[in-house]
């Protein structure tokens, strides 16, 4: 049986870094659509629903925070994990993004394994929630959480 590749939308305006991240993700068996700006990414998202979105924070035209807020306006993207990658070390900005609901905030430069592990962990968490909601919804809360946790360990 052929393994289905997880779909990732990458938004990074730096050509060298974007190309490197895309190559890393492809080598890690992800399906990647890379965009240089948030506007083109939003256009793509009108017709395509990824498993995870990864965006640079500091970009011209539309920064990562503005992109995140625009994406979250659409209810069908409520549960898609969103990772910000940035060179900005300002804690106020980091905390604002996390308070807004961004799933993770990764500082540049980062180790390739860090990004891959975070993506896999987020995907596993979303998959577990989907399985639990589809299979165990409506059962007692104790049984629901026990079964969900059991599925997560698989």
PDB file of C-alpha atoms in Angstrom:
ATOM      1  CA  UNK A   1       0.000   0.000   0.000  1.00  0.00           C
ATOM      2  CA  UNK A   2       1.338   3.413  -0.995  1.00  0.00           C
ATOM      3  CA  UNK A   3       1.949   5.817   1.887  1.00  0.00           C
ATOM      4  CA  UNK A   4       0.095   9.125   1.570  1.00  0.00           C
ATOM      5  CA  UNK A   5       2.444  12.080   1.928  1.00  0.00           C
ATOM      6  CA  UNK A   6       1.480  14.855   4.316  1.00  0.00           C
ATOM      7  CA  UNK A   7       0.789  18.132   2.499  1.00  0.00           C
ATOM      8  CA  UNK A   8       2.688  21.182   3.693  1.00  0.00           C
ATOM      9  CA  UNK A   9       2.335  24.773   2.557  1.00  0.00           C
ATOM     10  CA  UNK A  10       5.600  26.678   3.057  1.00  0.00           C
ATOM     11  CA  UNK A  11       5.726  30.468   2.874  1.00  0.00           C
ATOM     12  CA  UNK A  12       9.282  31.836   2.849  1.00  0.00           C
ATOM     13  CA  UNK A  13      10.474  34.870   0.877  1.00  0.00           C
ATOM     14  CA  UNK A  14      14.194  34.057   1.127  1.00  0.00           C
ATOM     15  CA  UNK A  15      15.035  31.982  -1.964  1.00  0.00           C
ATOM     16  CA  UNK A  16      18.003  30.158  -0.446  1.00  0.00           C
ATOM     17  CA  UNK A  17      16.314  29.316   2.855  1.00  0.00           C
ATOM     18  CA  UNK A  18      12.988  28.470   1.196  1.00  0.00           C
ATOM     19  CA  UNK A  19      14.709  26.156  -1.270  1.00  0.00           C
ATOM     20  CA  UNK A  20      16.634  24.472   1.552  1.00  0.00           C
ATOM     21  CA  UNK A  21      13.524  23.949   3.684  1.00  0.00           C
ATOM     22  CA  UNK A  22      11.585  22.626   0.701  1.00  0.00           C
ATOM     23  CA  UNK A  23      14.361  20.157  -0.118  1.00  0.00           C
ATOM     24  CA  UNK A  24      14.543  19.046   3.528  1.00  0.00           C
ATOM     25  CA  UNK A  25      10.793  18.454   3.612  1.00  0.00           C
ATOM     26  CA  UNK A  26      10.799  16.579   0.304  1.00  0.00           C
ATOM     27  CA  UNK A  27      13.644  14.344   1.536  1.00  0.00           C
ATOM     28  CA  UNK A  28      11.569  13.704   4.664  1.00  0.00           C
ATOM     29  CA  UNK A  29       8.727  12.478   2.423  1.00  0.00           C
ATOM     30  CA  UNK A  30       6.416  15.478   2.680  1.00  0.00           C
ATOM     31  CA  UNK A  31       4.517  16.958  -0.252  1.00  0.00           C
ATOM     32  CA  UNK A  32       5.446  20.678  -0.321  1.00  0.00           C
ATOM     33  CA  UNK A  33       3.944  23.724  -2.001  1.00  0.00           C
ATOM     34  CA  UNK A  34       6.299  26.682  -1.528  1.00  0.00           C
ATOM     35  CA  UNK A  35       5.247  30.308  -1.905  1.00  0.00           C
ATOM     36  CA  UNK A  36       7.334  33.463  -1.717  1.00  0.00           C
ATOM     37  CA  UNK A  37       4.558  35.539  -0.149  1.00  0.00           C
ATOM     38  CA  UNK A  38       1.363  35.237   1.841  1.00  0.00           C
ATOM     39  CA  UNK A  39      -0.890  36.546  -0.925  1.00  0.00           C
ATOM     40  CA  UNK A  40      -0.026  33.710  -3.314  1.00  0.00           C
ATOM     41  CA  UNK A  41      -0.305  31.238  -0.444  1.00  0.00           C
ATOM     42  CA  UNK A  42      -3.815  32.508   0.359  1.00  0.00           C
ATOM     43  CA  UNK A  43      -4.803  32.069  -3.291  1.00  0.00           C
ATOM     44  CA  UNK A  44      -3.529  28.479  -3.202  1.00  0.00           C
ATOM     45  CA  UNK A  45      -5.380  27.789   0.051  1.00  0.00           C
ATOM     46  CA  UNK A  46      -8.702  28.747  -1.550  1.00  0.00           C
ATOM     47  CA  UNK A  47      -8.619  25.414  -3.411  1.00  0.00           C
ATOM     48  CA  UNK A  48      -6.195  23.288  -1.395  1.00  0.00           C
ATOM     49  CA  UNK A  49      -6.212  22.214   2.235  1.00  0.00           C
ATOM     50  CA  UNK A  50      -2.790  21.268   3.614  1.00  0.00           C
ATOM     51  CA  UNK A  51      -1.982  19.222   6.699  1.00  0.00           C
ATOM     52  CA  UNK A  52       0.406  21.876   8.069  1.00  0.00           C
ATOM     53  CA  UNK A  53       1.316  25.481   7.240  1.00  0.00           C
ATOM     54  CA  UNK A  54       4.828  26.824   7.852  1.00  0.00           C
ATOM     55  CA  UNK A  55       5.422  30.539   7.404  1.00  0.00           C
ATOM     56  CA  UNK A  56       8.238  33.003   7.784  1.00  0.00           C
ATOM     57  CA  UNK A  57       7.345  35.880  10.089  1.00  0.00           C
ATOM     58  CA  UNK A  58       9.067  38.826   8.432  1.00  0.00           C
ATOM     59  CA  UNK A  59       8.013  39.124   4.787  1.00  0.00           C
ATOM     60  CA  UNK A  60       7.100  42.056   2.557  1.00  0.00           C
ATOM     61  CA  UNK A  61       3.463  42.703   1.633  1.00  0.00           C
ATOM     62  CA  UNK A  62       1.985  40.386   4.281  1.00  0.00           C
ATOM     63  CA  UNK A  63       3.910  39.177   7.329  1.00  0.00           C
ATOM     64  CA  UNK A  64       3.404  35.794   8.996  1.00  0.00           C
ATOM     65  CA  UNK A  65       1.121  37.219  11.687  1.00  0.00           C
ATOM     66  CA  UNK A  66      -1.178  38.839   9.106  1.00  0.00           C
ATOM     67  CA  UNK A  67      -1.188  35.616   7.088  1.00  0.00           C
ATOM     68  CA  UNK A  68      -2.092  33.573  10.164  1.00  0.00           C
ATOM     69  CA  UNK A  69      -4.975  35.908  11.057  1.00  0.00           C
ATOM     70  CA  UNK A  70      -6.283  35.802   7.465  1.00  0.00           C
ATOM     71  CA  UNK A  71      -6.098  32.018   7.348  1.00  0.00           C
ATOM     72  CA  UNK A  72      -7.883  31.594  10.675  1.00  0.00           C
ATOM     73  CA  UNK A  73     -10.811  33.691   9.435  1.00  0.00           C
ATOM     74  CA  UNK A  74     -11.804  30.655   7.379  1.00  0.00           C
ATOM     75  CA  UNK A  75     -13.309  27.965   9.647  1.00  0.00           C
ATOM     76  CA  UNK A  76     -12.060  25.109   7.469  1.00  0.00           C
ATOM     77  CA  UNK A  77      -8.503  26.047   8.523  1.00  0.00           C
ATOM     78  CA  UNK A  78      -9.225  26.172  12.286  1.00  0.00           C
ATOM     79  CA  UNK A  79      -7.446  22.931  13.076  1.00  0.00           C
ATOM     80  CA  UNK A  80      -4.558  23.058  10.604  1.00  0.00           C
ATOM     81  CA  UNK A  81      -1.309  23.480  12.538  1.00  0.00           C
ATOM     82  CA  UNK A  82       0.570  26.695  11.832  1.00  0.00           C
ATOM     83  CA  UNK A  83       4.298  27.078  12.505  1.00  0.00           C
ATOM     84  CA  UNK A  84       6.086  30.443  12.410  1.00  0.00           C
ATOM     85  CA  UNK A  85       9.799  30.480  11.590  1.00  0.00           C
ATOM     86  CA  UNK A  86      11.664  33.719  12.218  1.00  0.00           C
ATOM     87  CA  UNK A  87      14.945  35.391  13.067  1.00  0.00           C
ATOM     88  CA  UNK A  88      13.099  37.812  15.354  1.00  0.00           C
ATOM     89  CA  UNK A  89      14.086  37.127  18.977  1.00  0.00           C
ATOM     90  CA  UNK A  90      11.650  39.648  20.529  1.00  0.00           C
ATOM     91  CA  UNK A  91       9.757  37.738  23.229  1.00  0.00           C
ATOM     92  CA  UNK A  92       6.750  40.088  22.996  1.00  0.00           C
ATOM     93  CA  UNK A  93       6.233  39.130  19.351  1.00  0.00           C
ATOM     94  CA  UNK A  94       6.744  35.440  20.105  1.00  0.00           C
ATOM     95  CA  UNK A  95       4.227  35.491  22.958  1.00  0.00           C
ATOM     96  CA  UNK A  96       1.707  37.427  20.853  1.00  0.00           C
ATOM     97  CA  UNK A  97       1.902  34.765  18.131  1.00  0.00           C
ATOM     98  CA  UNK A  98       1.455  31.954  20.635  1.00  0.00           C
ATOM     99  CA  UNK A  99      -1.439  33.843  22.271  1.00  0.00           C
ATOM    100  CA  UNK A 100      -3.019  34.263  18.809  1.00  0.00           C
ATOM    101  CA  UNK A 101      -2.985  30.475  18.478  1.00  0.00           C
ATOM    102  CA  UNK A 102       0.123  29.719  16.418  1.00  0.00           C
ATOM    103  CA  UNK A 103       1.068  26.117  17.186  1.00  0.00           C
ATOM    104  CA  UNK A 104       4.812  26.630  17.247  1.00  0.00           C
ATOM    105  CA  UNK A 105       7.411  29.371  16.904  1.00  0.00           C
ATOM    106  CA  UNK A 106      10.861  28.359  15.684  1.00  0.00           C
ATOM    107  CA  UNK A 107      13.844  30.698  15.765  1.00  0.00           C
ATOM    108  CA  UNK A 108      16.277  30.875  12.850  1.00  0.00           C
ATOM    109  CA  UNK A 109      18.777  29.409  12.519  1.00  0.00           C
ATOM    110  CA  UNK A 110      17.266  26.072  13.465  1.00  0.00           C
ATOM    111  CA  UNK A 111      18.422  22.498  13.150  1.00  0.00           C
ATOM    112  CA  UNK A 112      16.695  20.524  10.369  1.00  0.00           C
ATOM    113  CA  UNK A 113      15.754  17.728  12.790  1.00  0.00           C
ATOM    114  CA  UNK A 114      14.004  20.248  15.054  1.00  0.00           C
ATOM    115  CA  UNK A 115      11.665  21.296  12.243  1.00  0.00           C
ATOM    116  CA  UNK A 116      10.984  17.714  11.122  1.00  0.00           C
ATOM    117  CA  UNK A 117      10.248  16.493  14.668  1.00  0.00           C
ATOM    118  CA  UNK A 118       7.922  19.416  15.353  1.00  0.00           C
ATOM    119  CA  UNK A 119       6.046  18.827  12.096  1.00  0.00           C
ATOM    120  CA  UNK A 120       5.660  15.109  12.829  1.00  0.00           C
ATOM    121  CA  UNK A 121       4.528  15.743  16.400  1.00  0.00           C
ATOM    122  CA  UNK A 122       1.927  18.282  15.278  1.00  0.00           C
ATOM    123  CA  UNK A 123       0.677  15.961  12.561  1.00  0.00           C
ATOM    124  CA  UNK A 124       0.445  13.069  15.006  1.00  0.00           C
ATOM    125  CA  UNK A 125      -1.515  15.226  17.449  1.00  0.00           C
ATOM    126  CA  UNK A 126      -3.972  16.386  14.767  1.00  0.00           C
ATOM    127  CA  UNK A 127      -4.371  12.830  13.473  1.00  0.00           C
ATOM    128  CA  UNK A 128      -5.076  11.590  16.997  1.00  0.00           C
ATOM    129  CA  UNK A 129      -7.725  14.277  17.518  1.00  0.00           C
ATOM    130  CA  UNK A 130      -9.357  13.408  14.188  1.00  0.00           C
ATOM    131  CA  UNK A 131      -9.432   9.706  15.025  1.00  0.00           C
ATOM    132  CA  UNK A 132     -10.845  10.368  18.473  1.00  0.00           C
ATOM    133  CA  UNK A 133     -13.506  12.751  17.225  1.00  0.00           C
ATOM    134  CA  UNK A 134     -14.578  10.375  14.464  1.00  0.00           C
ATOM    135  CA  UNK A 135     -14.573   7.144  16.469  1.00  0.00           C
ATOM    136  CA  UNK A 136     -15.263   7.967  20.102  1.00  0.00           C
ATOM    137  CA  UNK A 137     -17.340  11.146  20.117  1.00  0.00           C
ATOM    138  CA  UNK A 138     -20.351  10.973  22.414  1.00  0.00           C
ATOM    139  CA  UNK A 139     -18.908   8.414  24.830  1.00  0.00           C
ATOM    140  CA  UNK A 140     -18.300   9.215  28.487  1.00  0.00           C
ATOM    141  CA  UNK A 141     -15.441  11.697  28.944  1.00  0.00           C
ATOM    142  CA  UNK A 142     -13.247   9.205  30.823  1.00  0.00           C
ATOM    143  CA  UNK A 143     -13.675   6.539  28.155  1.00  0.00           C
ATOM    144  CA  UNK A 144     -13.227   9.122  25.395  1.00  0.00           C
ATOM    145  CA  UNK A 145      -9.875  10.377  26.741  1.00  0.00           C
ATOM    146  CA  UNK A 146      -8.643   6.882  27.562  1.00  0.00           C
ATOM    147  CA  UNK A 147      -9.359   5.633  24.034  1.00  0.00           C
ATOM    148  CA  UNK A 148      -7.894   8.783  22.464  1.00  0.00           C
ATOM    149  CA  UNK A 149      -4.722   8.414  24.481  1.00  0.00           C
ATOM    150  CA  UNK A 150      -4.505   4.749  23.476  1.00  0.00           C
ATOM    151  CA  UNK A 151      -4.801   5.713  19.796  1.00  0.00           C
ATOM    152  CA  UNK A 152      -2.068   8.324  20.229  1.00  0.00           C
ATOM    153  CA  UNK A 153       0.340   5.677  21.503  1.00  0.00           C
ATOM    154  CA  UNK A 154      -0.097   3.552  18.353  1.00  0.00           C
TER     155      UNK A 154
END
